[in-house]
CSV table of C-alpha atoms in Angstrom, one decimal:
chain,number,residue,atom,x,y,z
V,30,MET,CA,1.5,-33.6,-2.9
V,31,ALA,CA,3.9,-36.4,-2.3
V,32,HIS,CA,6.4,-35.1,-4.7
V,33,GLU,CA,6.0,-31.7,-3.9
V,34,ARG,CA,9.3,-29.8,-2.9
V,35,SER,CA,9.7,-26.2,-1.3
V,36,ILE,CA,12.1,-23.3,-1.2
V,37,ILE,CA,11.6,-20.8,1.3
V,38,ALA,CA,12.4,-17.4,0.4
V,39,ILE,CA,12.7,-14.4,3.2
V,40,ASP,CA,12.8,-10.6,2.4
V,41,VAL,CA,13.6,-8.6,5.9
V,42,GLY,CA,12.5,-5.0,4.8
V,43,ASN,CA,12.9,-1.7,6.5
V,44,THR,CA,9.3,-2.0,8.3
V,45,ARG,CA,8.6,-5.7,7.8
V,46,ALA,CA,9.6,-8.8,7.2
V,47,LYS,CA,8.3,-11.2,4.6
V,48,PHE,CA,8.0,-15.2,4.7
V,49,GLY,CA,7.6,-17.0,1.5
V,50,ARG,CA,7.0,-20.7,0.9
V,51,PHE,CA,7.2,-21.8,-2.8
V,52,ALA,CA,6.5,-25.3,-4.6
V,53,ILE,CA,8.5,-26.6,-7.1
V,54,SER,CA,7.0,-29.3,-9.3
V,55,ARG,CA,8.7,-32.1,-11.0
V,56,SER,CA,9.0,-30.2,-14.0
V,57,GLY,CA,10.7,-27.3,-12.3
V,58,VAL,CA,8.0,-24.7,-12.1
V,59,ILE,CA,7.9,-22.7,-9.0
V,60,THR,CA,4.6,-21.6,-7.6
V,61,PRO,CA,3.5,-19.5,-4.2
V,62,VAL,CA,2.0,-21.5,-1.6
V,63,GLU,CA,1.7,-18.6,1.2
V,64,ILE,CA,3.3,-15.3,1.7
V,65,VAL,CA,2.9,-13.7,4.9
V,66,ALA,CA,4.2,-10.4,6.1
V,67,ARG,CA,5.6,-9.3,9.8
V,68,MET,CA,5.5,-5.9,10.9
V,69,LEU,CA,9.1,-5.3,12.9
V,70,ASN,CA,9.9,-3.4,16.0
V,71,ALA,CA,12.7,-3.2,18.5
V,72,THR,CA,11.2,-6.2,20.6
V,73,ASP,CA,10.6,-8.5,17.7
V,74,ASP,CA,12.5,-12.2,17.6
V,75,LEU,CA,12.4,-12.8,13.7
V,76,SER,CA,14.0,-16.2,14.3
V,77,GLN,CA,11.3,-17.3,16.4
V,78,ALA,CA,8.5,-15.5,14.3
V,79,PHE,CA,9.7,-17.5,11.3
V,80,GLN,CA,10.0,-20.7,13.1
V,81,GLN,CA,6.8,-20.5,14.4
V,82,TRP,CA,5.7,-19.8,10.5
V,83,TRP,CA,7.2,-22.5,9.4
V,84,ALA,CA,6.1,-25.1,11.9
V,85,GLY,CA,2.5,-24.4,10.7
V,86,GLN,CA,3.6,-25.1,7.2
V,87,HIS,CA,3.2,-28.9,7.8
V,88,CYS,CA,5.7,-30.1,4.8
V,89,PRO,CA,8.8,-31.8,4.7
V,90,GLN,CA,12.6,-30.2,5.0
V,91,PRO,CA,12.9,-27.4,2.4
V,92,LEU,CA,14.8,-27.8,-0.7
V,93,ALA,CA,16.4,-24.3,-0.1
V,94,ALA,CA,16.1,-21.2,1.5
V,95,MET,CA,16.9,-17.6,0.1
V,96,VAL,CA,17.3,-14.6,2.4
V,97,ALA,CA,17.9,-11.1,1.7
V,98,GLY,CA,17.0,-8.0,3.3
V,99,SER,CA,17.4,-4.2,3.3
V,100,ASP,CA,18.0,-4.1,7.0
V,101,PRO,CA,21.2,-5.9,7.5
V,102,ASP,CA,21.3,-6.1,11.0
V,103,VAL,CA,18.0,-7.9,11.3
V,104,ARG,CA,18.5,-10.1,8.6
V,105,ASP,CA,21.8,-11.5,10.2
V,106,GLU,CA,20.3,-12.0,13.4
V,107,LEU,CA,17.8,-14.2,11.7
V,108,ILE,CA,21.0,-16.2,10.1
V,109,GLY,CA,22.6,-16.3,13.2
V,110,ARG,CA,19.2,-17.8,15.0
V,111,TRP,CA,18.5,-20.1,12.1
V,112,PRO,CA,16.4,-22.8,13.3
V,113,LEU,CA,16.2,-25.3,10.3
V,114,LYS,CA,19.6,-27.2,11.1
V,115,GLN,CA,19.6,-29.4,8.0
V,116,CYS,CA,18.9,-26.1,5.5
V,117,ASP,CA,21.2,-23.6,5.5
V,118,PRO,CA,20.0,-20.1,4.2
V,119,THR,CA,21.7,-18.5,1.2
V,120,VAL,CA,22.2,-15.1,1.7
V,121,VAL,CA,21.8,-12.8,-1.6
V,122,ASN,CA,23.6,-9.7,-0.6
V,123,SER,CA,25.4,-8.7,-3.5
V,124,TYR,CA,23.9,-7.9,-7.2
V,125,GLN,CA,26.9,-10.0,-8.7
V,126,GLN,CA,24.4,-13.1,-7.2
V,127,ILE,CA,21.7,-12.0,-9.6
V,128,PRO,CA,21.7,-12.7,-13.1
V,129,VAL,CA,21.0,-9.0,-14.1
V,130,THR,CA,23.5,-6.8,-15.8
V,131,VAL,CA,23.6,-3.7,-13.6
V,132,ASP,CA,24.1,-0.9,-16.1
V,133,VAL,CA,24.6,2.2,-13.5
V,134,ASP,CA,26.9,4.1,-12.4
V,135,VAL,CA,27.7,2.2,-9.1
V,136,PRO,CA,26.3,-1.3,-9.3
V,137,ALA,CA,27.0,-2.3,-5.8
V,138,ARG,CA,24.8,0.5,-4.1
V,139,VAL,CA,21.6,-0.6,-6.2
V,140,GLY,CA,19.1,-1.9,-3.6
V,141,ILE,CA,19.2,-6.0,-4.0
V,142,ASP,CA,15.2,-5.7,-4.0
V,143,ARG,CA,15.3,-3.8,-6.9
V,144,LEU,CA,17.1,-6.1,-8.8
V,145,LEU,CA,15.3,-9.3,-7.6
V,146,ASN,CA,12.0,-7.4,-8.6
V,147,VAL,CA,13.1,-6.8,-12.4
V,148,TYR,CA,14.4,-10.2,-12.5
V,149,ALA,CA,11.5,-12.1,-11.1
V,150,ALA,CA,9.5,-9.5,-13.8
V,151,SER,CA,11.4,-10.6,-16.7
V,152,LYS,CA,11.2,-14.3,-15.8
V,153,LEU,CA,7.6,-14.6,-15.1
V,154,LEU,CA,7.2,-13.2,-18.8
V,155,LYS,CA,9.1,-16.3,-19.9
V,156,LEU,CA,10.0,-14.4,-23.2
V,157,PRO,CA,12.7,-11.3,-23.6
V,158,GLN,CA,11.0,-8.3,-23.0
V,159,PRO,CA,11.5,-5.0,-21.3
V,160,VAL,CA,10.0,-4.5,-18.2
V,161,ILE,CA,9.0,-1.6,-15.3
V,162,ALA,CA,8.4,-3.0,-11.8
V,163,VAL,CA,7.2,-0.6,-9.3
V,164,ASP,CA,7.2,-1.6,-5.7
V,165,SER,CA,5.3,0.6,-3.5
V,166,GLY,CA,6.6,0.0,0.2
V,167,THR,CA,8.5,2.4,2.9
V,168,ALA,CA,9.8,3.8,-0.4
V,169,THR,CA,8.1,3.6,-3.8
V,170,THR,CA,10.8,2.3,-6.7
V,171,VAL,CA,10.1,2.6,-10.3
V,172,ASP,CA,12.8,0.5,-12.5
V,173,LEU,CA,13.6,-0.5,-16.3
V,174,MET,CA,15.1,-3.6,-17.4
V,175,THR,CA,15.6,-4.0,-21.1
V,176,SER,CA,15.0,-7.0,-23.0
V,177,ASP,CA,18.5,-7.7,-23.4
V,178,GLY,CA,18.5,-8.3,-19.6
V,179,MET,CA,20.0,-5.1,-18.6
V,180,PHE,CA,18.8,-2.9,-15.4
V,181,ARG,CA,19.0,0.4,-16.4
V,182,GLY,CA,17.9,2.2,-13.2
V,183,GLY,CA,14.8,4.0,-12.1
V,184,SER,CA,13.3,6.1,-9.8
V,185,ILE,CA,13.0,6.2,-5.7
V,186,LEU,CA,10.6,8.5,-4.2
V,187,PRO,CA,8.7,8.2,-0.5
V,188,GLY,CA,6.1,5.7,-0.1
V,189,LEU,CA,2.8,6.1,1.2
V,190,ARG,CA,3.5,5.5,4.8
V,191,LEU,CA,6.8,7.5,4.7
V,192,SER,CA,5.1,10.3,3.2
V,193,ALA,CA,2.2,10.1,5.7
V,194,HIS,CA,4.8,10.2,8.9
V,195,ALA,CA,6.4,13.1,7.6
V,196,MET,CA,3.7,15.3,7.2
V,197,HIS,CA,2.4,14.2,10.6
V,198,ASP,CA,6.2,14.5,12.1
V,199,TYR,CA,6.9,18.0,10.8
V,200,THR,CA,3.6,19.7,10.9
V,201,ALA,CA,2.0,20.9,14.0
V,202,ARG,CA,-1.7,19.5,13.5
V,203,LEU,CA,-1.7,17.1,10.5
V,204,PRO,CA,-2.6,13.7,11.8
V,205,LEU,CA,-1.0,10.4,11.1
V,206,LEU,CA,-2.8,8.5,8.8
V,207,ASN,CA,-2.4,4.5,8.9
V,208,PHE,CA,-1.2,3.5,5.4
V,209,ASP,CA,-0.4,0.0,7.1
V,210,GLU,CA,-3.9,-1.3,7.1
V,211,THR,CA,-5.6,-2.9,4.0
V,212,LEU,CA,-7.6,0.2,2.4
V,213,SER,CA,-10.3,0.6,-0.3
V,214,THR,CA,-9.1,0.5,-3.9
V,215,ASP,CA,-11.4,3.5,-4.5
V,216,LEU,CA,-9.7,6.8,-5.3
V,217,PRO,CA,-10.3,9.4,-2.7
V,218,GLU,CA,-12.7,11.8,-3.5
V,219,VAL,CA,-11.5,15.6,-4.4
V,220,PRO,CA,-12.1,17.9,-3.3
V,221,GLY,CA,-11.5,16.6,0.3
V,222,ARG,CA,-13.7,18.5,2.6
V,223,ASN,CA,-11.8,17.7,5.7
V,224,THR,CA,-8.1,17.8,6.7
V,225,GLU,CA,-8.0,13.7,6.7
V,226,SER,CA,-9.5,13.3,3.6
V,227,ALA,CA,-7.4,16.3,2.0
V,228,MET,CA,-4.2,14.4,2.9
V,229,ARG,CA,-5.4,10.9,1.6
V,230,ALA,CA,-6.3,12.2,-1.8
V,231,GLY,CA,-2.9,14.3,-1.8
V,232,LEU,CA,-1.2,11.3,-0.7
V,233,PHE,CA,-2.5,8.8,-2.7
V,234,ILE,CA,-3.1,10.5,-5.8
V,235,GLY,CA,0.1,11.9,-5.9
V,236,GLN,CA,1.6,9.0,-5.4
V,237,LEU,CA,-0.7,7.4,-8.6
V,238,GLY,CA,0.2,10.6,-10.5
V,239,ALA,CA,4.1,10.1,-10.0
V,240,VAL,CA,4.0,6.4,-10.6
V,241,LYS,CA,2.5,7.3,-13.9
V,242,GLU,CA,4.3,9.5,-15.1
V,243,LEU,CA,7.5,7.6,-14.2
V,244,ALA,CA,6.5,4.6,-15.9
V,245,SER,CA,5.8,6.7,-18.9
V,246,ARG,CA,9.5,8.5,-19.4
V,247,LEU,CA,11.0,4.9,-18.7
V,248,THR,CA,8.6,3.5,-21.3
V,249,ASP,CA,10.1,6.2,-23.8
V,250,ALA,CA,13.7,5.6,-22.3
V,251,ALA,CA,12.9,1.9,-23.4
V,252,MET,CA,11.7,2.7,-26.8
V,253,GLY,CA,14.0,5.6,-27.5
V,254,ARG,CA,17.3,5.4,-25.9
V,255,PHE,CA,17.5,1.4,-25.8
V,256,GLY,CA,15.7,0.5,-29.0
V,257,GLU,CA,13.1,-1.6,-27.6
V,258,ALA,CA,10.3,-2.7,-30.5
V,259,THR,CA,7.4,-3.2,-27.7
V,260,GLU,CA,6.7,-1.2,-24.5
V,261,PRO,CA,7.5,-2.6,-21.2
V,262,HIS,CA,5.5,-4.4,-19.4
V,263,LEU,CA,4.6,-3.1,-16.1
V,264,PHE,CA,4.7,-5.1,-12.8
V,265,VAL,CA,3.2,-3.9,-9.6
V,266,THR,CA,4.5,-5.2,-6.0
V,267,GLY,CA,4.1,-3.9,-2.3
V,268,GLY,CA,1.5,-3.0,0.0
V,269,GLY,CA,0.6,0.2,-1.7
V,270,GLY,CA,0.8,-1.5,-5.1
V,271,ARG,CA,-2.8,-3.4,-4.3
V,272,GLN,CA,-4.5,-0.1,-4.6
V,273,LEU,CA,-2.0,1.5,-7.3
V,274,VAL,CA,-2.3,-1.6,-9.7
V,275,GLU,CA,-6.2,-0.7,-10.0
V,276,TYR,CA,-5.3,2.8,-11.7
V,277,LEU,CA,-2.3,1.7,-13.7
V,278,PRO,CA,-3.6,0.3,-17.3
V,279,ASN,CA,-2.0,-3.2,-18.6
V,280,ALA,CA,-0.2,-3.7,-15.0
V,281,THR,CA,0.1,-7.1,-13.4
V,282,TYR,CA,0.1,-7.1,-9.5
V,283,VAL,CA,2.6,-9.7,-8.0
V,284,ASP,CA,2.5,-10.3,-4.4
V,285,SER,CA,6.0,-9.8,-3.0
V,286,LEU,CA,8.0,-9.8,-6.1
V,287,ALA,CA,11.3,-10.1,-4.5
V,288,LEU,CA,10.6,-12.9,-2.8
V,289,HIS,CA,9.4,-15.0,-6.2
V,290,GLY,CA,13.0,-13.6,-7.5
V,291,LEU,CA,15.1,-15.3,-4.4
V,292,ALA,CA,13.1,-18.5,-5.0
V,293,MET,CA,13.7,-18.3,-8.8
V,294,LEU,CA,17.3,-17.7,-7.9
V,295,CYS,CA,17.8,-21.7,-6.8
V,296,PHE,CA,17.4,-22.5,-10.7
V,297,ALA,CA,19.4,-19.5,-12.2
């Protein structure tokens, strides 16, 4: 539409870079238009990949571009070769750039993606409520933000892909399972009747059980230690989140929650 403006959000992770375009209505509502993920390897030219993706969007110069990433070298290489000369990117690399109070021992060491996740989750709810954000990527994070806008911390555990690689790399005979491709959301059968099915059951059901237990304990902390009147709303994101959300009651899946957070920072 002629009045539509756009924000670009880019999140450079450990194994993938995600590009997102968000439309802004006249009333300020931010809506995702397209989100894509690109696997990273040593030969990638991320700036060229981004430029090719943007060329396919067929829209005017964006209003703003927001960039964050857990891999600062790849992120900075992209910034150094930034192709959109009339739209300088804003790099989000400090917790102080996100309007969330960080109530942990060392705020500067909290991953920016974790803060963007809870910030986006709280904004999507529109009302002050506690949230738990589960991000199942290379690592899986399960984090709590209370209704007063305080990030209270959470838990970090190996994600599905990282766990699969560890089982293969540190054993003599276990195969490498592929968790990069889209898999069925059906729970693996137990007991597994061969090595691969036993591994898949252990990895996926083990991850699901860990996330459920951690979310339950964070809920107890929110309502007990932090005095919340209602249970936190559970948001799930990340590649493994598409499978996990099917088995997490009352959970909401959002594709690339951190990208939503980056786009929302334009109006913070």
